[in-house]
Structure formats: structure tokens, C-alpha cells
Coordinates of C-alpha atoms in Angstrom, one line a residue:
S1 CA 85.8 96.6 104.0
G2 CA 86.6 93.1 104.0
F3 CA 87.1 89.8 105.6
N4 CA 90.9 90.5 106.5
S5 CA 92.8 88.5 104.0
I6 CA 90.5 85.7 103.8
G7 CA 87.6 85.4 101.5
H8 CA 86.6 87.3 98.3
M9 CA 85.5 90.7 98.2
D10 CA 84.9 92.9 94.9
T11 CA 87.8 94.7 93.8
M12 CA 88.5 98.1 95.3
S13 CA 91.2 100.4 95.2
R14 CA 92.9 101.6 98.3
G15 CA 95.9 103.7 97.5
R16 CA 98.4 101.4 95.6
H17 CA 96.9 98.3 97.5
Q18 CA 94.3 96.1 95.9
I19 CA 91.7 94.2 97.7
G20 CA 91.0 91.1 96.2
H21 CA 91.8 87.1 96.2
Y22 CA 94.6 86.4 98.5
K23 CA 96.1 83.0 98.2
E24 CA 94.9 81.5 101.8
G25 CA 91.6 82.8 101.1
E26 CA 91.3 81.3 97.6
E27 CA 92.5 77.9 98.7
F28 CA 90.0 77.8 101.5
I29 CA 86.9 79.0 99.2
Q30 CA 88.2 76.3 96.6
N31 CA 88.2 73.6 99.3
V32 CA 84.6 74.7 100.5
F33 CA 83.4 74.4 97.0
H34 CA 85.0 70.9 96.4
V35 CA 83.8 69.5 99.6
L36 CA 80.2 70.8 99.2
S37 CA 80.0 69.4 95.7
Q38 CA 80.7 65.9 97.1
I39 CA 77.9 66.3 99.7
F40 CA 75.2 68.1 97.7
T41 CA 72.8 66.4 95.1
G42 CA 70.1 67.4 92.8
K43 CA 68.8 70.9 92.9
E44 CA 71.4 71.9 95.8
K45 CA 74.4 70.7 93.6
S46 CA 73.1 72.6 90.7
N47 CA 72.7 75.8 92.9
L48 CA 76.2 75.1 94.0
A49 CA 77.6 74.9 90.6
I50 CA 76.1 78.3 89.8
C51 CA 77.6 79.9 92.6
W52 CA 80.9 78.5 91.9
L53 CA 80.8 79.7 88.4
Q54 CA 79.5 83.1 89.4
Y55 CA 82.6 83.2 91.7
E56 CA 84.9 82.3 88.8
I57 CA 83.5 84.7 86.6
S58 CA 84.2 87.5 89.3
K59 CA 87.8 86.7 89.2
V60 CA 87.8 87.0 85.3
I61 CA 86.1 90.5 85.8
Q62 CA 88.9 91.5 88.4
C63 CA 91.5 90.5 85.7
L64 CA 89.7 92.5 83.2
Q65 CA 89.5 95.5 85.6
V66 CA 93.4 95.3 86.3
K67 CA 94.2 94.6 82.9
K68 CA 96.4 91.6 83.7
K69 CA 96.3 89.6 80.2
K70 CA 98.4 86.6 81.5
K71 CA 96.3 86.2 84.6
L72 CA 93.2 86.8 82.5
K73 CA 94.1 84.1 79.9
A74 CA 94.8 81.5 82.6
Q75 CA 91.6 82.4 84.7
G76 CA 89.6 82.2 81.6
R77 CA 90.7 78.6 80.7
K78 CA 90.2 77.4 84.2
S79 CA 86.6 79.2 84.3
K80 CA 85.7 77.7 80.7
K81 CA 86.8 74.2 81.8
L82 CA 84.8 74.4 84.9
A83 CA 81.5 75.7 83.1
K84 CA 82.0 72.9 80.6
N85 CA 82.3 70.2 83.1
F86 CA 79.1 71.4 85.0
L87 CA 77.1 71.3 81.9
K88 CA 78.1 67.8 81.0
A89 CA 76.5 66.7 84.2
P90 CA 73.1 65.2 83.4
D91 CA 71.1 67.5 86.0
N92 CA 72.6 70.6 84.5
R93 CA 72.3 70.1 80.7
N94 CA 69.1 72.0 80.5
N95 CA 70.1 74.5 83.4
L96 CA 69.5 77.8 81.7
S97 CA 71.3 79.8 84.6
L98 CA 74.3 77.7 84.0
W99 CA 74.1 78.1 80.2
K100 CA 73.8 81.9 80.8
L101 CA 77.0 82.2 82.8
Y102 CA 78.7 80.2 80.5
A103 CA 77.9 82.3 77.7
Y104 CA 78.6 85.6 79.6
L105 CA 82.1 84.1 80.4
E106 CA 82.8 83.7 76.7
W107 CA 81.6 87.2 76.2
L108 CA 84.1 88.6 78.8
L109 CA 86.8 86.8 77.3
G110 CA 86.4 88.5 74.2
N111 CA 84.8 85.5 72.3
T112 CA 81.7 87.0 70.9
D113 CA 80.9 84.4 68.3
D114 CA 81.6 81.6 70.7
S115 CA 79.1 83.4 73.2
R116 CA 76.6 83.8 70.6
K117 CA 76.8 80.0 69.7
V118 CA 76.4 79.3 73.6
F119 CA 73.5 81.8 73.8
D120 CA 71.7 80.5 70.6
T121 CA 72.3 76.7 71.7
A122 CA 70.8 77.5 75.1
L123 CA 67.6 79.3 73.6
C124 CA 67.2 76.7 71.1
T125 CA 67.1 73.8 73.8
A126 CA 65.1 76.0 76.3
G127 CA 61.6 75.1 75.1
T128 CA 58.5 77.3 74.6
G129 CA 58.1 78.9 77.8
G130 CA 58.3 82.4 76.5
L131 CA 57.6 85.3 78.9
K132 CA 56.2 82.8 81.3
S133 CA 59.7 81.6 82.1
A134 CA 61.6 83.6 84.4
Q135 CA 64.9 81.8 83.4
L136 CA 64.2 82.2 79.7
C137 CA 63.4 86.0 79.9
S138 CA 66.6 86.6 82.1
L139 CA 68.9 84.5 79.5
S140 CA 67.2 86.5 76.6
L141 CA 67.6 89.8 78.5
L142 CA 71.2 89.3 79.1
Y143 CA 72.1 88.3 75.7
A144 CA 70.1 91.5 74.2
Q145 CA 71.9 93.7 76.7
L146 CA 75.2 92.5 75.6
E147 CA 74.2 92.7 71.9
V148 CA 73.1 96.4 72.5
E149 CA 76.5 97.3 73.8
L150 CA 77.9 96.5 70.3
L151 CA 75.6 99.0 68.7
E152 CA 77.1 102.2 67.5
S153 CA 73.9 103.8 67.7
I154 CA 70.2 103.0 68.2
E155 CA 69.3 104.2 64.6
G156 CA 68.3 101.1 62.6
A157 CA 68.4 99.0 65.9
V158 CA 65.1 97.7 65.0
M159 CA 66.7 95.3 62.8
S160 CA 69.4 94.3 65.2
R161 CA 70.0 91.0 66.8
A162 CA 68.9 92.2 70.1
V163 CA 65.5 93.1 68.9
H164 CA 65.3 89.7 67.2
I165 CA 66.1 88.0 70.6
L166 CA 63.4 89.9 72.5
T167 CA 61.0 89.6 69.7
K168 CA 61.3 85.7 69.5
L169 CA 61.0 85.5 73.2
T170 CA 57.4 86.5 72.9
E171 CA 56.5 84.0 70.2
N172 CA 56.3 81.0 72.5
G173 CA 57.7 78.8 69.7
P174 CA 61.2 77.3 68.9
Y175 CA 64.0 79.9 68.9
V176 CA 65.7 80.6 65.6
P177 CA 69.0 82.3 65.7
Y178 CA 69.3 85.7 63.9
S179 CA 69.6 85.8 60.1
G180 CA 69.9 89.5 59.8
Q181 CA 66.5 90.9 59.7
V182 CA 63.5 91.3 61.8
L183 CA 60.0 91.5 60.2
P184 CA 58.1 94.8 61.2
V185 CA 55.0 92.6 61.6
N186 CA 56.8 90.6 64.3
V187 CA 57.9 93.6 66.1
L188 CA 54.2 94.9 66.2
K189 CA 53.1 91.7 67.4
A190 CA 55.9 91.4 70.1
R191 CA 54.8 94.8 71.5
K192 CA 51.5 93.7 72.1
T193 CA 52.4 90.5 73.7
Y194 CA 54.7 92.3 76.1
E195 CA 52.0 94.9 76.9
H196 CA 49.4 92.1 77.8
A197 CA 52.0 90.2 79.5
L198 CA 52.9 93.0 81.9
Q199 CA 49.2 94.1 82.4
D200 CA 48.7 90.5 83.5
Y201 CA 51.5 90.5 85.9
L202 CA 50.7 93.9 87.5
S203 CA 47.2 92.8 88.1
K204 CA 48.2 89.6 89.8
T205 CA 47.8 88.9 93.5
A206 CA 50.3 86.7 95.1
V207 CA 48.9 83.8 97.1
S208 CA 51.9 83.1 99.4
D209 CA 55.3 84.5 100.2
Q210 CA 56.9 82.1 97.8
D211 CA 54.5 83.2 95.0
Q212 CA 55.7 86.8 95.8
V213 CA 59.5 85.8 95.4
N214 CA 58.7 83.9 92.1
D215 CA 56.8 86.9 90.8
T216 CA 59.4 89.4 91.6
D217 CA 61.8 87.5 89.8
Q218 CA 59.6 87.1 86.7
L219 CA 58.4 90.7 86.7
V220 CA 61.8 92.2 87.0
N221 CA 63.0 90.1 83.8
L222 CA 59.8 90.9 82.0
V223 CA 60.1 94.7 82.7
G224 CA 63.6 94.6 81.7
C225 CA 62.9 92.9 78.3
Y226 CA 60.1 94.9 77.6
A227 CA 61.6 98.1 78.3
L228 CA 64.9 97.5 76.3
F229 CA 62.6 96.2 73.4
Q230 CA 60.7 99.6 73.6
Y231 CA 64.0 101.6 73.7
L232 CA 65.3 99.9 70.7
T233 CA 62.2 99.9 68.6
V234 CA 60.6 103.4 69.7
G235 CA 63.1 105.4 71.9
I236 CA 64.0 106.0 75.5
D237 CA 61.0 107.8 76.4
A238 CA 58.9 104.7 75.7
A239 CA 61.6 102.6 77.9
V240 CA 61.3 105.0 80.7
L241 CA 57.4 104.7 80.6
I242 CA 57.5 100.8 81.1
Y243 CA 59.6 101.3 84.3
T244 CA 57.4 104.2 85.6
Q245 CA 54.2 102.3 85.0
A246 CA 55.4 99.2 86.7
S247 CA 57.0 101.0 89.6
E248 CA 53.9 103.4 90.2
K249 CA 51.3 100.3 90.0
L250 CA 53.4 98.1 92.3
E251 CA 54.0 101.0 95.0
V252 CA 50.1 101.5 95.1
S253 CA 49.6 97.6 95.3
G254 CA 52.1 97.3 98.0
S255 CA 50.6 100.1 100.2
Q256 CA 47.1 98.7 99.9
K257 CA 48.2 95.3 100.7
C258 CA 49.8 96.5 103.9
E259 CA 46.9 98.7 105.0
N260 CA 44.5 95.7 104.4
T261 CA 46.6 93.1 106.2
G262 CA 48.7 95.2 108.4
E263 CA 51.8 93.2 107.2
D264 CA 54.3 93.7 104.9
F265 CA 54.7 90.9 102.4
G266 CA 57.6 92.2 100.5
I267 CA 55.6 93.9 97.6
L268 CA 57.3 97.2 98.6
N269 CA 60.6 95.5 97.2
F270 CA 59.4 95.4 93.6
P271 CA 60.1 98.9 92.8
T272 CA 63.6 98.6 94.4
A273 CA 64.1 95.4 92.4
L274 CA 63.2 97.2 89.2
E275 CA 65.7 100.0 90.0

């Protein structure tokens, strides 16, 4: 159930005892992060920053779960300072994964408007990769998912900020923040773009194991965006259909690949990832 008192485990309840962050374990982890940050450079250092911020966010979530307001406020300040320092580094200024985590952090802390500003800033500076960018899809999906949590019902959701985010993702142009409306014609165009993009990915054949990994990430984000888009603009049945189509297609493709080559290249992991 854990690594004794050293290290971090997700919050679990065992009677009246809380399994979480002990002082010795926390000091050890922070020392490791600091030492590695002095050793790593480039991509490795950016990846370390992502892991570090994810760890800090896990502590914010833990504070929310146990409802410790004072500890949450202190941890929130510390995590925000760390996130801002990471994003000031030249190598991280365009790192969408870090921007996404920072925006999510603000959301968890209840700073909805600040979170939206971070999300919008990231999307505006992200370029025009659209559905072909796994990071952009992931960023847009989280933003839309968080916005959906604020909806009282899905009636009229087609005009919501969430639909705006998912629609703009398909346009391959500069992102424009939500202004309060979504044009019906843009929704129709977005649906066709999602449909074509999904069919293109389902018909692709990975050349290498690395291509397989990259395609897995991209497909999971694409299906997530498309399914949420359909849920908000059509209904739950349309969203379920997207997951079903992707899962069935990939299960068949994975079985055929294994039969033809006698090897398992991980395609069967696609449905698991989609779940």
C-alpha cells in the first residue's frame, strides 16, 4: 500500500490514518528534484519540470480532498510560484504541457477566470497545429472538460465555451477567445473535420514502435475531443458511437497485425487507452 513513510502515494484512507506526504519523504523528493534540475538540460529538464509540477498539483488535490483550507492556500502559492518560474525559462515558454498544468492548477485553486486566461494565452500562442498536434488536442480537451463541469445541463451547450474551444481546434487557424457565441456553420464544419481526421487515423499503419506510441497519444486525444464535441452538440449516443467505432476498429487492426507478423506491437493497448 505504499513505500513505508518515504515517498508519495495517492491519498488513501485507512481508518483514521491518512496515507500521504510525510516530512522525511517530502524532503527527499524535493532534494531529488532540485539535484536533477541542476543536471538535466534541454528536453530532459523540461520533462522534469512537468513531473515536478504534476507532483505539486497532486498535493493540491490532496489538500482539496481532506478539506484543509490553510494548507491548500500555502500549497497553492508554492505550486503557482513553481509553475511561473518554469514558464519563465526560455526552453519552456512554448511548452503546452506546462501551460496546461498551470491552467489546471489555477482551476483547482478556484481561480476560474485566471485559469481561462492561462488556457487562452496558451492556445493563442500554440500555433496552428490543430488536430494534428497531440499537445494542442490535449490542452483543448482539458479546457473543454473543465468548462463542461460548470454547465448546469447540456441544453444549449452548443453555444457554450466548451464547444467554442473544440470547434476552434479544428480550424487550423489562430485561436480566438470565446465571445459568447458559436456559429452553427462552424459547428457543422468542425463535425466534418473531426470525422475525416478520425477516419484518417484509424486507417493509418504505424511504421515503427515510436510511431505507434505517438499515434496512441494523438488518437486518444482526438477521440476524446470528438466524443465530447458530439456529446455537447448532438447527445450522449453520438459520443458513445465515436468510442465504439474507434475501439472496434483498433481491436480488429490489432488482431490482424498480430496474426500477420506473429508479434504484438501494442496496438491492442489502443482500446485500453481509450477507456
